Short mmCIF file of C-alpha atoms and ligand atoms in Angstrom, two decimals:
data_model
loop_
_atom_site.label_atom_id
_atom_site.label_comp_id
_atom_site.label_asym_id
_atom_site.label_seq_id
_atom_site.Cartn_x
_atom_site.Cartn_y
_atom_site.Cartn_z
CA UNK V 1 -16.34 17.19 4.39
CA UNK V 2 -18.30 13.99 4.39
CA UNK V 3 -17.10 12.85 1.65
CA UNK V 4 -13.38 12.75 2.60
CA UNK V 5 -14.79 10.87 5.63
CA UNK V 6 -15.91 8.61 3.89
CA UNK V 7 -12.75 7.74 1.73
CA UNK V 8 -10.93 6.56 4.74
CA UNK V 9 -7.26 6.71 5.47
CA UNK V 10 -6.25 8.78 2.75
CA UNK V 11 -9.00 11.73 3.48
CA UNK V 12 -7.92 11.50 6.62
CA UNK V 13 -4.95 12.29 5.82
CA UNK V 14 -5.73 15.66 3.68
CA UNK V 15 -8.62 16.38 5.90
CA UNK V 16 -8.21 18.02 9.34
CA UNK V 17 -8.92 15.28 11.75
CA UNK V 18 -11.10 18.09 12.90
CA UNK V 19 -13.01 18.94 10.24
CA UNK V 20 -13.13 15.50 9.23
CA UNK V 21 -15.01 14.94 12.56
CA UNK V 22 -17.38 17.56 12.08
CA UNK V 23 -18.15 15.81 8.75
CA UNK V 24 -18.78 12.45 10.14
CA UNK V 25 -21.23 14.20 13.27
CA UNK V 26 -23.64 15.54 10.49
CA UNK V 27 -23.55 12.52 8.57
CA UNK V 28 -24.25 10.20 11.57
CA UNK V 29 -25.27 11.20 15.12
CA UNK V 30 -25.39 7.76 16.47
CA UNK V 31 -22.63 6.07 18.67
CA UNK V 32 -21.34 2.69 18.12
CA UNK V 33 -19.93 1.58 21.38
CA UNK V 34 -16.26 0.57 21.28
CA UNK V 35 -14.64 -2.93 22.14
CA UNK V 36 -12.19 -3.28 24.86
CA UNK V 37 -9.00 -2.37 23.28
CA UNK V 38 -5.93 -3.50 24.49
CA UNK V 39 -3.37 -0.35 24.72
CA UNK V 40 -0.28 0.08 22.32
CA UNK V 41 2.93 -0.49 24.18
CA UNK V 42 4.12 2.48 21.92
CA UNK V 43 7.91 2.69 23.20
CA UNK V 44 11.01 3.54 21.19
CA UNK V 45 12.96 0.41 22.38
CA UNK V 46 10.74 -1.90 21.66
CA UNK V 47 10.96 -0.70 17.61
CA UNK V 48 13.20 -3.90 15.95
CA UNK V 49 12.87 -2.62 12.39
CA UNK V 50 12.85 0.26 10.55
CA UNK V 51 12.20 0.07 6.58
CA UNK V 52 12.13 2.42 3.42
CA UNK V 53 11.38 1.58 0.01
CA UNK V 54 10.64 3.93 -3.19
CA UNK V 55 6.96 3.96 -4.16
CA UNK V 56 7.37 3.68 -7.62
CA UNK V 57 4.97 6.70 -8.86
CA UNK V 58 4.07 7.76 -12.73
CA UNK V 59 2.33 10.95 -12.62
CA UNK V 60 0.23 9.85 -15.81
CA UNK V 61 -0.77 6.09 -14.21
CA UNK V 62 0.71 2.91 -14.24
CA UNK V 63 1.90 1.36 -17.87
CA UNK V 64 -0.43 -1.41 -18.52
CA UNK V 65 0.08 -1.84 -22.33
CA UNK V 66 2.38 -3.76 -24.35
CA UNK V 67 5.51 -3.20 -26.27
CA UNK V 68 7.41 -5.28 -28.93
CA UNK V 69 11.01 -6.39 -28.63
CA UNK V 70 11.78 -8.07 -31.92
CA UNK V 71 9.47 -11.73 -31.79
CA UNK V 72 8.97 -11.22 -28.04
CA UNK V 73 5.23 -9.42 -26.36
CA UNK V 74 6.30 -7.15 -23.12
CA UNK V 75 3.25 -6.36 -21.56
CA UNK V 76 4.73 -3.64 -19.24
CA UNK V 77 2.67 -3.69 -15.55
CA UNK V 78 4.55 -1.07 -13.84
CA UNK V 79 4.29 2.00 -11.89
CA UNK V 80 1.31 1.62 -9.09
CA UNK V 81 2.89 4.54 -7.24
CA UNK V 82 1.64 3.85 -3.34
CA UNK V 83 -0.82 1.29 -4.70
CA UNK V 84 0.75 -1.88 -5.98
CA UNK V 85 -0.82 -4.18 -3.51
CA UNK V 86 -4.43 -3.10 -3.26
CA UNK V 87 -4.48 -2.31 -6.96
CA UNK V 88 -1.79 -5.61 -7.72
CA UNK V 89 -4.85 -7.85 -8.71
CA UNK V 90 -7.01 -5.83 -11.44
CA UNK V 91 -3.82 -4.20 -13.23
CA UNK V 92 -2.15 -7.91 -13.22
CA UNK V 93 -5.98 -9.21 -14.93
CA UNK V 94 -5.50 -6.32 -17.82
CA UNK V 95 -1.75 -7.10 -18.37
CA UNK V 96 -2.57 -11.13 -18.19
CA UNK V 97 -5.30 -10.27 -20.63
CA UNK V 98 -2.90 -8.57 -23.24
CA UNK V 99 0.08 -11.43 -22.67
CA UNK V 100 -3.10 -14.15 -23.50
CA UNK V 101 -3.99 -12.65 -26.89
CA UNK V 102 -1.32 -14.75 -28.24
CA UNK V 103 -2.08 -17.83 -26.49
CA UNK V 104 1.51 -18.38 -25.38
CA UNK V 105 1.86 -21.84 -24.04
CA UNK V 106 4.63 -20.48 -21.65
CA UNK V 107 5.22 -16.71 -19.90
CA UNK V 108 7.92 -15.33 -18.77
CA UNK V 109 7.32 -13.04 -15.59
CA UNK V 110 10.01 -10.01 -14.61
CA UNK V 111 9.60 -9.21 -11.36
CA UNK V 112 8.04 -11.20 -8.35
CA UNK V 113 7.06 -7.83 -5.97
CA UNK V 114 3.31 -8.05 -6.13
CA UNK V 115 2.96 -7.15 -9.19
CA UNK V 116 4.86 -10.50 -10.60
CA UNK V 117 3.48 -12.70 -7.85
CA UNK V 118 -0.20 -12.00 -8.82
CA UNK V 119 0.42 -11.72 -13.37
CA UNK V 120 2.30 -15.09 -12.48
CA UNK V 121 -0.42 -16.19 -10.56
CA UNK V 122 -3.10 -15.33 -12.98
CA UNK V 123 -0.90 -16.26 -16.04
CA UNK V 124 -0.97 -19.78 -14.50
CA UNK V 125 -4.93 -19.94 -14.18
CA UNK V 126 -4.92 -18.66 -17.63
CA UNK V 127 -3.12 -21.74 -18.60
CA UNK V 128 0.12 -20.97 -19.03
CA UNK V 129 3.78 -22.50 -17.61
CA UNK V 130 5.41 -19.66 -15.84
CA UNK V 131 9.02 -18.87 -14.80
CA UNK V 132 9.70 -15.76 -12.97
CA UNK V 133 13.53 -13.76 -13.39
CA UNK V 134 14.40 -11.20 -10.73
CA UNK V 135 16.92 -10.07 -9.21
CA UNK V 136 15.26 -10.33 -5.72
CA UNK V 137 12.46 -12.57 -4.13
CA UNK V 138 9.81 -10.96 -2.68
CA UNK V 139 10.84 -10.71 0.80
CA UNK V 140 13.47 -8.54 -0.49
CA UNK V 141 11.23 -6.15 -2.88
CA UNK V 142 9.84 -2.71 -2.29
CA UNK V 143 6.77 -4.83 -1.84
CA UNK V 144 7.98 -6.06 1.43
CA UNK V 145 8.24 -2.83 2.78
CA UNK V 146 5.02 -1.38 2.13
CA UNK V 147 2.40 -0.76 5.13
CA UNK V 148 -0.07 -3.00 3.88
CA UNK V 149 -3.73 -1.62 3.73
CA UNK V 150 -6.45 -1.24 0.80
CA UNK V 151 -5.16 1.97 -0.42
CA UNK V 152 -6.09 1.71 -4.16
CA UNK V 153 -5.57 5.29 -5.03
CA UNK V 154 -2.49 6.29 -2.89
CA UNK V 155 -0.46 8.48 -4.85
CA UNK V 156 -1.78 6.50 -8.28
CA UNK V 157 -1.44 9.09 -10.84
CA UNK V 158 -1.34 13.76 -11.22
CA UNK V 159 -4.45 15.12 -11.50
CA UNK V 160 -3.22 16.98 -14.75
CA UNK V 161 -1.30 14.10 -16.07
CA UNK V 162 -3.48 10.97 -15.24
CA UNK V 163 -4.04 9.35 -18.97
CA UNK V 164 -7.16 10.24 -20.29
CA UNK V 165 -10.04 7.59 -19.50
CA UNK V 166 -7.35 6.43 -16.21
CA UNK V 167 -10.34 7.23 -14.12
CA UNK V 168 -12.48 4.16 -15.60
CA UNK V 169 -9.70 1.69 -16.27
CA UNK V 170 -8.44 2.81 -12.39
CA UNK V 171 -12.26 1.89 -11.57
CA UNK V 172 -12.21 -1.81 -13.04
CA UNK V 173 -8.73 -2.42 -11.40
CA UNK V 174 -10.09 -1.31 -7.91
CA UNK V 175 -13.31 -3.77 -8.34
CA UNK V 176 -11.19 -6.59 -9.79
CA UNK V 177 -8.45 -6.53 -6.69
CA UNK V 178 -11.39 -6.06 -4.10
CA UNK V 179 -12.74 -9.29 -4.93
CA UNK V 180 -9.22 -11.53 -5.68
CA UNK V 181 -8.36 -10.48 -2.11
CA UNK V 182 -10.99 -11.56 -0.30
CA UNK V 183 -10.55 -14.97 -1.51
CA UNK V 184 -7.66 -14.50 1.20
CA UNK V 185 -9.80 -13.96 3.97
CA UNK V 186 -10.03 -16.80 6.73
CA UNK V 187 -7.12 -18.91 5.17
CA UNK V 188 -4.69 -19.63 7.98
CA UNK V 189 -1.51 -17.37 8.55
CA UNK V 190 -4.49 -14.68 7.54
CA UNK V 191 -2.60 -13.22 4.83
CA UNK V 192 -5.74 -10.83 4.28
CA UNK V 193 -8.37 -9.90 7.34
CA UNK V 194 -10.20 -6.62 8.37
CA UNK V 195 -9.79 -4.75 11.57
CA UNK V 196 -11.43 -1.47 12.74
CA UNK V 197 -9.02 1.32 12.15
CA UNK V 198 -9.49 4.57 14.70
CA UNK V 199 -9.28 8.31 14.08
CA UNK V 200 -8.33 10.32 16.87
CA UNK V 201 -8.63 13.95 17.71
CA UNK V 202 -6.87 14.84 21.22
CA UNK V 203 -5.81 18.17 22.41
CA UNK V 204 -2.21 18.46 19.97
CA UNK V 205 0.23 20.67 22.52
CA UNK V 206 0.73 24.10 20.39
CA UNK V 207 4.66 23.48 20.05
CA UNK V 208 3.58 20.58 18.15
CA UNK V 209 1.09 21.73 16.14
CA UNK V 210 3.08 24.83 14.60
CA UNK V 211 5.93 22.17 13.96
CA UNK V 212 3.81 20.15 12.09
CA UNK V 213 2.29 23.10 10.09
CA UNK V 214 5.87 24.62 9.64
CA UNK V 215 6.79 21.03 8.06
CA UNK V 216 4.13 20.96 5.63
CA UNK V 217 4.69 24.47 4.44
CA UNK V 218 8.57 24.03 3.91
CA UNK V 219 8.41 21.91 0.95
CA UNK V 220 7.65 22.51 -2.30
CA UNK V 221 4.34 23.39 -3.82
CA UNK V 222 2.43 19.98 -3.62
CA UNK V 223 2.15 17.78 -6.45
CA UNK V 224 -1.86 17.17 -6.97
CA UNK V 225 -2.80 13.47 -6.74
CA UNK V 226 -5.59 12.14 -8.26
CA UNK V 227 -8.47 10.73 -5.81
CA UNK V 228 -10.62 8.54 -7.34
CA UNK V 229 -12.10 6.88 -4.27
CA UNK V 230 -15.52 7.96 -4.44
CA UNK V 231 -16.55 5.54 -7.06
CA UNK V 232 -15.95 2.76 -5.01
CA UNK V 233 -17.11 3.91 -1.88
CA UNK V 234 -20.14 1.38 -1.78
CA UNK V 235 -17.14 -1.13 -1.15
CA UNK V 236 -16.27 -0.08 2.56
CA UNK V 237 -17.83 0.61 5.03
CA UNK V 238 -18.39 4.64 6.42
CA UNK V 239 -17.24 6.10 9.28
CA UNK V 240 -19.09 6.46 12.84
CA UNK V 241 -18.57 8.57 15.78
CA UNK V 242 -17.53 6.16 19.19
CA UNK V 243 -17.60 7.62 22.72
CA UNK V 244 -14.15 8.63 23.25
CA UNK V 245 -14.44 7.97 27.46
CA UNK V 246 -14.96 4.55 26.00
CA UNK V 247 -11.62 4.13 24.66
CA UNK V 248 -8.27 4.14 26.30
CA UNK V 249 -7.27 7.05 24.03
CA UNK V 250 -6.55 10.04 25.59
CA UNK V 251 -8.53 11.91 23.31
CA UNK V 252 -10.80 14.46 22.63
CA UNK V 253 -13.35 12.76 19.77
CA UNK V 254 -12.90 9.42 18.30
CA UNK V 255 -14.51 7.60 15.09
CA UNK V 256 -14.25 4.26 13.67
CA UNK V 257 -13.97 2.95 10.28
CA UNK V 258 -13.11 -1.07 9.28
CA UNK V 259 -10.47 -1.12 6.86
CA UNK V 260 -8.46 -4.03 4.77
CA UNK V 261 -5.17 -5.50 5.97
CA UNK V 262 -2.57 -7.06 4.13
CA UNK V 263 -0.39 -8.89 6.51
CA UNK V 264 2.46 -8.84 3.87
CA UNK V 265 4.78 -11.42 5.84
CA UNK V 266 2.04 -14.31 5.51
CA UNK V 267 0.24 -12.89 2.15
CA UNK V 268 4.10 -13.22 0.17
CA UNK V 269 4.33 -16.24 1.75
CA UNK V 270 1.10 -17.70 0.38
CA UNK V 271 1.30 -16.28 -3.39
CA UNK V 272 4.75 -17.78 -2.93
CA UNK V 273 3.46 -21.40 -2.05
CA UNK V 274 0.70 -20.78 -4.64
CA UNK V 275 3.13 -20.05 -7.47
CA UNK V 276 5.17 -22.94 -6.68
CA UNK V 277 2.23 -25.33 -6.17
CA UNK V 278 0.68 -24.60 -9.60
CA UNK V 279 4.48 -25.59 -11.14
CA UNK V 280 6.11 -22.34 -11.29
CA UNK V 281 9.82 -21.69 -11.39
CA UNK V 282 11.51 -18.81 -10.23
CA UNK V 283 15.13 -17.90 -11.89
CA UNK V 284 17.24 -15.32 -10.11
CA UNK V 285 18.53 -12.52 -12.94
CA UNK V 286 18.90 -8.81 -13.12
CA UNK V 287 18.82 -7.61 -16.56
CA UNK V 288 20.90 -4.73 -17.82
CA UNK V 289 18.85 -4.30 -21.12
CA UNK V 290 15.60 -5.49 -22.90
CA UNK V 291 17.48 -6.90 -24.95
CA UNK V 292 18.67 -9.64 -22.25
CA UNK V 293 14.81 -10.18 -21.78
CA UNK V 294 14.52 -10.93 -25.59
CA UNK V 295 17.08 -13.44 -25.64
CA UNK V 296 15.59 -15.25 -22.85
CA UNK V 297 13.93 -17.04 -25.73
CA UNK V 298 10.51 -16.44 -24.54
CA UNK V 299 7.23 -15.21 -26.80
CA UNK V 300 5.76 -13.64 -23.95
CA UNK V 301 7.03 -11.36 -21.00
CA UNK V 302 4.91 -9.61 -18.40
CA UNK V 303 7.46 -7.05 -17.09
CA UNK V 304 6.85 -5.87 -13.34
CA UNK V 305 9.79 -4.52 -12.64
CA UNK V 306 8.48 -1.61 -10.21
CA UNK V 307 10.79 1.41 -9.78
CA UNK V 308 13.58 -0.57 -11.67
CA UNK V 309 11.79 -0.27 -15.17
CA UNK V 310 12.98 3.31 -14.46
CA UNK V 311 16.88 1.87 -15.01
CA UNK V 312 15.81 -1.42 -17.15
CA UNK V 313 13.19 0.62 -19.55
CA UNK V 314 14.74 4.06 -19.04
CA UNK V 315 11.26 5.37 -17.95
CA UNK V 316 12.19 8.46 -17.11
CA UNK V 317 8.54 9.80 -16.40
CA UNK V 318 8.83 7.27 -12.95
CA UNK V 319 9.35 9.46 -9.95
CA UNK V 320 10.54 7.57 -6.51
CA UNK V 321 8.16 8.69 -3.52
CA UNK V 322 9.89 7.48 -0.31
CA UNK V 323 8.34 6.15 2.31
CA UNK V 324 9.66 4.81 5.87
CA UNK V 325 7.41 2.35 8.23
CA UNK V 326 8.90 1.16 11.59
CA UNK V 327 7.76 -1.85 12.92
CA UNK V 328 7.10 -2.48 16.98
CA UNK V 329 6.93 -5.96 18.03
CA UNK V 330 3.80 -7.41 17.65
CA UNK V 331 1.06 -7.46 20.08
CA UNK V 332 -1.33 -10.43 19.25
CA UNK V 333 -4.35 -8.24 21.55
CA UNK V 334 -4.02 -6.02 19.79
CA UNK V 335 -6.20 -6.03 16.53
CA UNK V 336 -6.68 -2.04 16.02
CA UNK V 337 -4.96 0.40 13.97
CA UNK V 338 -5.27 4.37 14.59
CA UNK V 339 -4.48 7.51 12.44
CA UNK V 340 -3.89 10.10 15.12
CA UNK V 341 -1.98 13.64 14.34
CA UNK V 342 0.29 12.62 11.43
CA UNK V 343 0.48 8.99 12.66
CA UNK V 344 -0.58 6.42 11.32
CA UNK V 345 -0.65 2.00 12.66
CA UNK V 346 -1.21 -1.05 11.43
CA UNK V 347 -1.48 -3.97 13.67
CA UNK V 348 -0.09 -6.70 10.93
CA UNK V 349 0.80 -9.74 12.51
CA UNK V 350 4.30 -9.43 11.85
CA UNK V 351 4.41 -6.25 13.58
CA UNK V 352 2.46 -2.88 14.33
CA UNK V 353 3.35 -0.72 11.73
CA UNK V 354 4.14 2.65 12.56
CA UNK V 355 4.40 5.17 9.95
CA UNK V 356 4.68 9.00 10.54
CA UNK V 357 2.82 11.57 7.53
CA UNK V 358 4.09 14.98 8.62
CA UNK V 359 4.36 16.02 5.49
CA UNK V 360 1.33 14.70 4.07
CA UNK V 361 1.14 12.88 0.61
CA UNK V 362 3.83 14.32 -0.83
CA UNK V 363 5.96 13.46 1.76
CA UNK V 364 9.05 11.94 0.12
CA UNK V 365 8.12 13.20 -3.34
CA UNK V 366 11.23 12.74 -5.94
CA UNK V 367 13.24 11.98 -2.54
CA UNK V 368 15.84 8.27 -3.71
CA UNK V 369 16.76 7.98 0.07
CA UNK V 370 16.51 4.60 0.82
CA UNK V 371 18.64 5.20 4.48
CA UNK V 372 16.30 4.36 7.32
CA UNK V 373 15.48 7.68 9.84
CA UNK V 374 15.58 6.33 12.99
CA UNK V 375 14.71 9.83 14.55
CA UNK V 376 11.68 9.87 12.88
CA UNK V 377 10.95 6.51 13.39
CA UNK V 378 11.41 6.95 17.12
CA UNK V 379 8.95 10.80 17.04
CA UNK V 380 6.19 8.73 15.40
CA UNK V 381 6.18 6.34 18.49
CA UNK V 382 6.85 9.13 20.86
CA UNK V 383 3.59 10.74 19.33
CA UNK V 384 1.56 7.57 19.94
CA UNK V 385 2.85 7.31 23.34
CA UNK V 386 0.56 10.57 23.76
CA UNK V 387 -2.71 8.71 23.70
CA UNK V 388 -2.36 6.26 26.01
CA UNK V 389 -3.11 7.85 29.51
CA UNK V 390 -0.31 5.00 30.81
CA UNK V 391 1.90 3.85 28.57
CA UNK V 392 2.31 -0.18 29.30
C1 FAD C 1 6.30 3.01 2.77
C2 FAD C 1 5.39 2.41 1.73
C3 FAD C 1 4.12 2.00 2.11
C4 FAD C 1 3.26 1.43 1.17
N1 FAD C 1 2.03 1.02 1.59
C5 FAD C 1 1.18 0.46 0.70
C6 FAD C 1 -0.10 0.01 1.15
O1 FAD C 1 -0.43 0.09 2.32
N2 FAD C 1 -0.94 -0.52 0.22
C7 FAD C 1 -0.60 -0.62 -1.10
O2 FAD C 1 -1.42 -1.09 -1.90
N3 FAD C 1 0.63 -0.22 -1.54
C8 FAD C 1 1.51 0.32 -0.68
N4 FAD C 1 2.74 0.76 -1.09
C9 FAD C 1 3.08 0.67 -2.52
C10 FAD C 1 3.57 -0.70 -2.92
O3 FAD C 1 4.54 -1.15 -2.01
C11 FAD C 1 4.17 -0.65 -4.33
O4 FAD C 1 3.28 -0.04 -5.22
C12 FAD C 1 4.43 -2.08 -4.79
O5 FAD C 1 5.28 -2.72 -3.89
C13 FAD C 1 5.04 -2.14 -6.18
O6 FAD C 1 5.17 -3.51 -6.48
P1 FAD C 1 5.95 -4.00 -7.76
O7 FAD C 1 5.72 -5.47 -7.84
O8 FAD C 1 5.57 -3.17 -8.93
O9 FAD C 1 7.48 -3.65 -7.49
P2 FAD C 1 8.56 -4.28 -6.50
O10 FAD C 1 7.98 -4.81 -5.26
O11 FAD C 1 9.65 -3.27 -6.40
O12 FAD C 1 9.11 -5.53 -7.31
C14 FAD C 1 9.93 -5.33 -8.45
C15 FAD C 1 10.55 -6.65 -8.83
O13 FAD C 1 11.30 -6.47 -10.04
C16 FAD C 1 12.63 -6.93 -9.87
N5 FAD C 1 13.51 -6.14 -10.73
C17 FAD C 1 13.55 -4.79 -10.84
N6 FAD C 1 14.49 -4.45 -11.74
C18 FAD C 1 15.03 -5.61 -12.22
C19 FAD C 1 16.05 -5.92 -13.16
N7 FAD C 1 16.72 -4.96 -13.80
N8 FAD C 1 16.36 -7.22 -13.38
C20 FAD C 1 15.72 -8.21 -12.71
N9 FAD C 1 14.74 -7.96 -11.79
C21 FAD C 1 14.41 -6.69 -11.56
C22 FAD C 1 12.90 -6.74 -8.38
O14 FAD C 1 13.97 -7.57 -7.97
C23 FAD C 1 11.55 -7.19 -7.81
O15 FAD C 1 11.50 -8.60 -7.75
C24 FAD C 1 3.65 1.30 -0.19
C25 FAD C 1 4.93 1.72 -0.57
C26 FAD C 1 5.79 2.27 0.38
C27 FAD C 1 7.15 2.71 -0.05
#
């Protein structure tokens, strides 16, 4: 049970918060004390947005490889299931990588989620002029709407379909994205920063608890995900206990981890800039065929086209995974996030994300709803209202 501790928010997740204490009490009996923490003002009207977006899932891994279209090199760089951002800057260095082999003066990017943003990016350092076709702008993208944490192996490939060696090549991807983000630490508008994230244990009420077993049961048999977390868990830091009468959670057991933020609002906004800056042109288009990318008249395409290659490239094998976060307006003292019951927040600094996991990580599995749930939206805050003895 350690080890899920140690994996952070997505063994907490599959763990019992529980058991996932009892893990982190044998692994490390001393207390850290806690910092004054402001309380979450955790009330239904103060949501302002409520988004959902398809992760775009391929039970066998992303498609990093390339594909000819007549004269023209696709390297496909597609398919990072819940993933894209934390994994966005390794698989972007592999697809670069093939699109360079032919030392293509120009590139032509499909795609500017983060995905495009960062092969653009990287195409650019590689020496190449870049001009990126999509049909939306990143603020618009599934990209947008993501929570925005280092979650390199959410829902990133089957256990019995992952391609064999994915384990490795998922490895190198991981290591490679670490680093490129933390050249975004301390740069202003903080597209990239740390913050302690808390996991809470209080005493669930029993009508709750059965619903939220009875939830998880109701579905489907789960679809297994790979976790390949463990070989990278010399990158963050572990787990420790904190004194829960020393945080204004109204909880029974409390421990700490420090996790990676994205705060996607200011980190868009800064590939943007950087994109532009380095000469880069962006084209609005939305392709009906590869063969409209082939007559762009381009020798090279990176295609990051996210769940559309399922339309575009009639990649069946993608599978949408929906997923909702609600935002609350932002509170600037606040700098914590908390997984507590099937809860989870992000205090991004264009909003605290609130995101509800009832169903675990299959939640949303093969589910194309893109229509926001404001019920659930509004339970997931109710639920957090639970831990603050006075809700402010
Ligand atoms: C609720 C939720 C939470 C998430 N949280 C996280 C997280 O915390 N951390 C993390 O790492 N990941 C997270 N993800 C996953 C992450 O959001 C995705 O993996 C990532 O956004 C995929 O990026 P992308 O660039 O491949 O695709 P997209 O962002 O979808 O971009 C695709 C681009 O291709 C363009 N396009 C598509 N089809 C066409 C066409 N036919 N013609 C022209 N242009 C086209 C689109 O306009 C867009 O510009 C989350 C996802 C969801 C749903």
């Amino acid at each position: 049970m350690g080890d899920e501790w140690r994996v952070g928010r997505r063994g907490l997740m599959q763990a019992s918060l529980a058991a996932a204490m009892a893990g982190c009490s044998t692994r490390d009996s001393s207390f850290e004390p806690a910092p004054a923490l402001a309380p979450i003002r955790a009330r239904t009207d103060r949501i302002f947005d409520i988004a959902v977006c398809l992760r775009p899932f391929r039970p066998a891994g992303p498609r990093v490889e390339t594909e000819r279209l007549g004269d023209v090199l696709v390297v496909h760089n597609y398919g990072h299931g819940g993933s894209g951002w934390s994994l966005s800057w390794g698989s972007s260095t592999r697809a670069v990588q093939l699109a360079m082999q032919a030392s293509p003066a120009e590139v032509a990017v499909v795609g500017c989620g983060a995905l495009g943003l960062t092969s653009a990016i990287l195409a650019q350092r590689a020496g190449a002029r870049v001009t990126i076709y999509a049909r939306d702008q990143l603020p618009e993208t599934t990209s947008a709407r993501a929570t925005g944490e280092w979650t390199p192996d959410s829902r990133i490939a089957l256990v019995n379909a992952a391609a064999p060696g994915f384990a490795a090549v998922w490895e190198e991807m991981a290591r490679t994205s670490f680093k490129r983000h933390r050249d975004y630490l301390g740069l202003p508008g903080t597209p990239v920063e740390w913050i302690d994230q808390y996991a809470v244990s209080g005493d669930t009420p029993r009508t709750a608890q059965s619903a939220e077993a009875s939830s998880r049961t109701a579905t489907e048999p789960a679809p297994e995900f790979a976790s390949y977390a463990r070989s990278i868990r010399d990158l963050t830091p572990q787990w420790r206990k904190v004194p829960a009468d020393a945080t204004p959670f109204k909880a029974t057991s409390v421990a700490r981890g420090e996790v990676m933020v994205f705060n996607i609002a200011d980190y868009g906004h800064t590939l943007m800039n950087d994109f532009f800056i380095a000469g880069g042109q962006f084209r609005r288009a939305d392709f009906r065929s590869p063969a409209q990318i082939a007559a762009l008249g381009k020798r090279v395409v990176i295609n990051c086209t996210g769940y559309g290659a399922r339309a575009l490239w009639k990649d069946e094998s993608l599978v949408p995974v929906r997923g909702q976060i609600a935002r609350l307006i932002p509170q600037p003292e606040v700098r914590y996030g908390l997984v507590y019951r099937h809860i989870m927040t992000v205090p991004r600094r264009d909003g605290m994300v609130v995101q509800s996991f009832t169903g675990g990580e299959r939640q949303g599995y093969g589910d194309a709803n893109e229509v926001p749930d404001r019920a659930e939206a509004e339970q997931a805050v109710r639920t957090l209202a639970e831990l603050f003895v006075q809700s402010a």
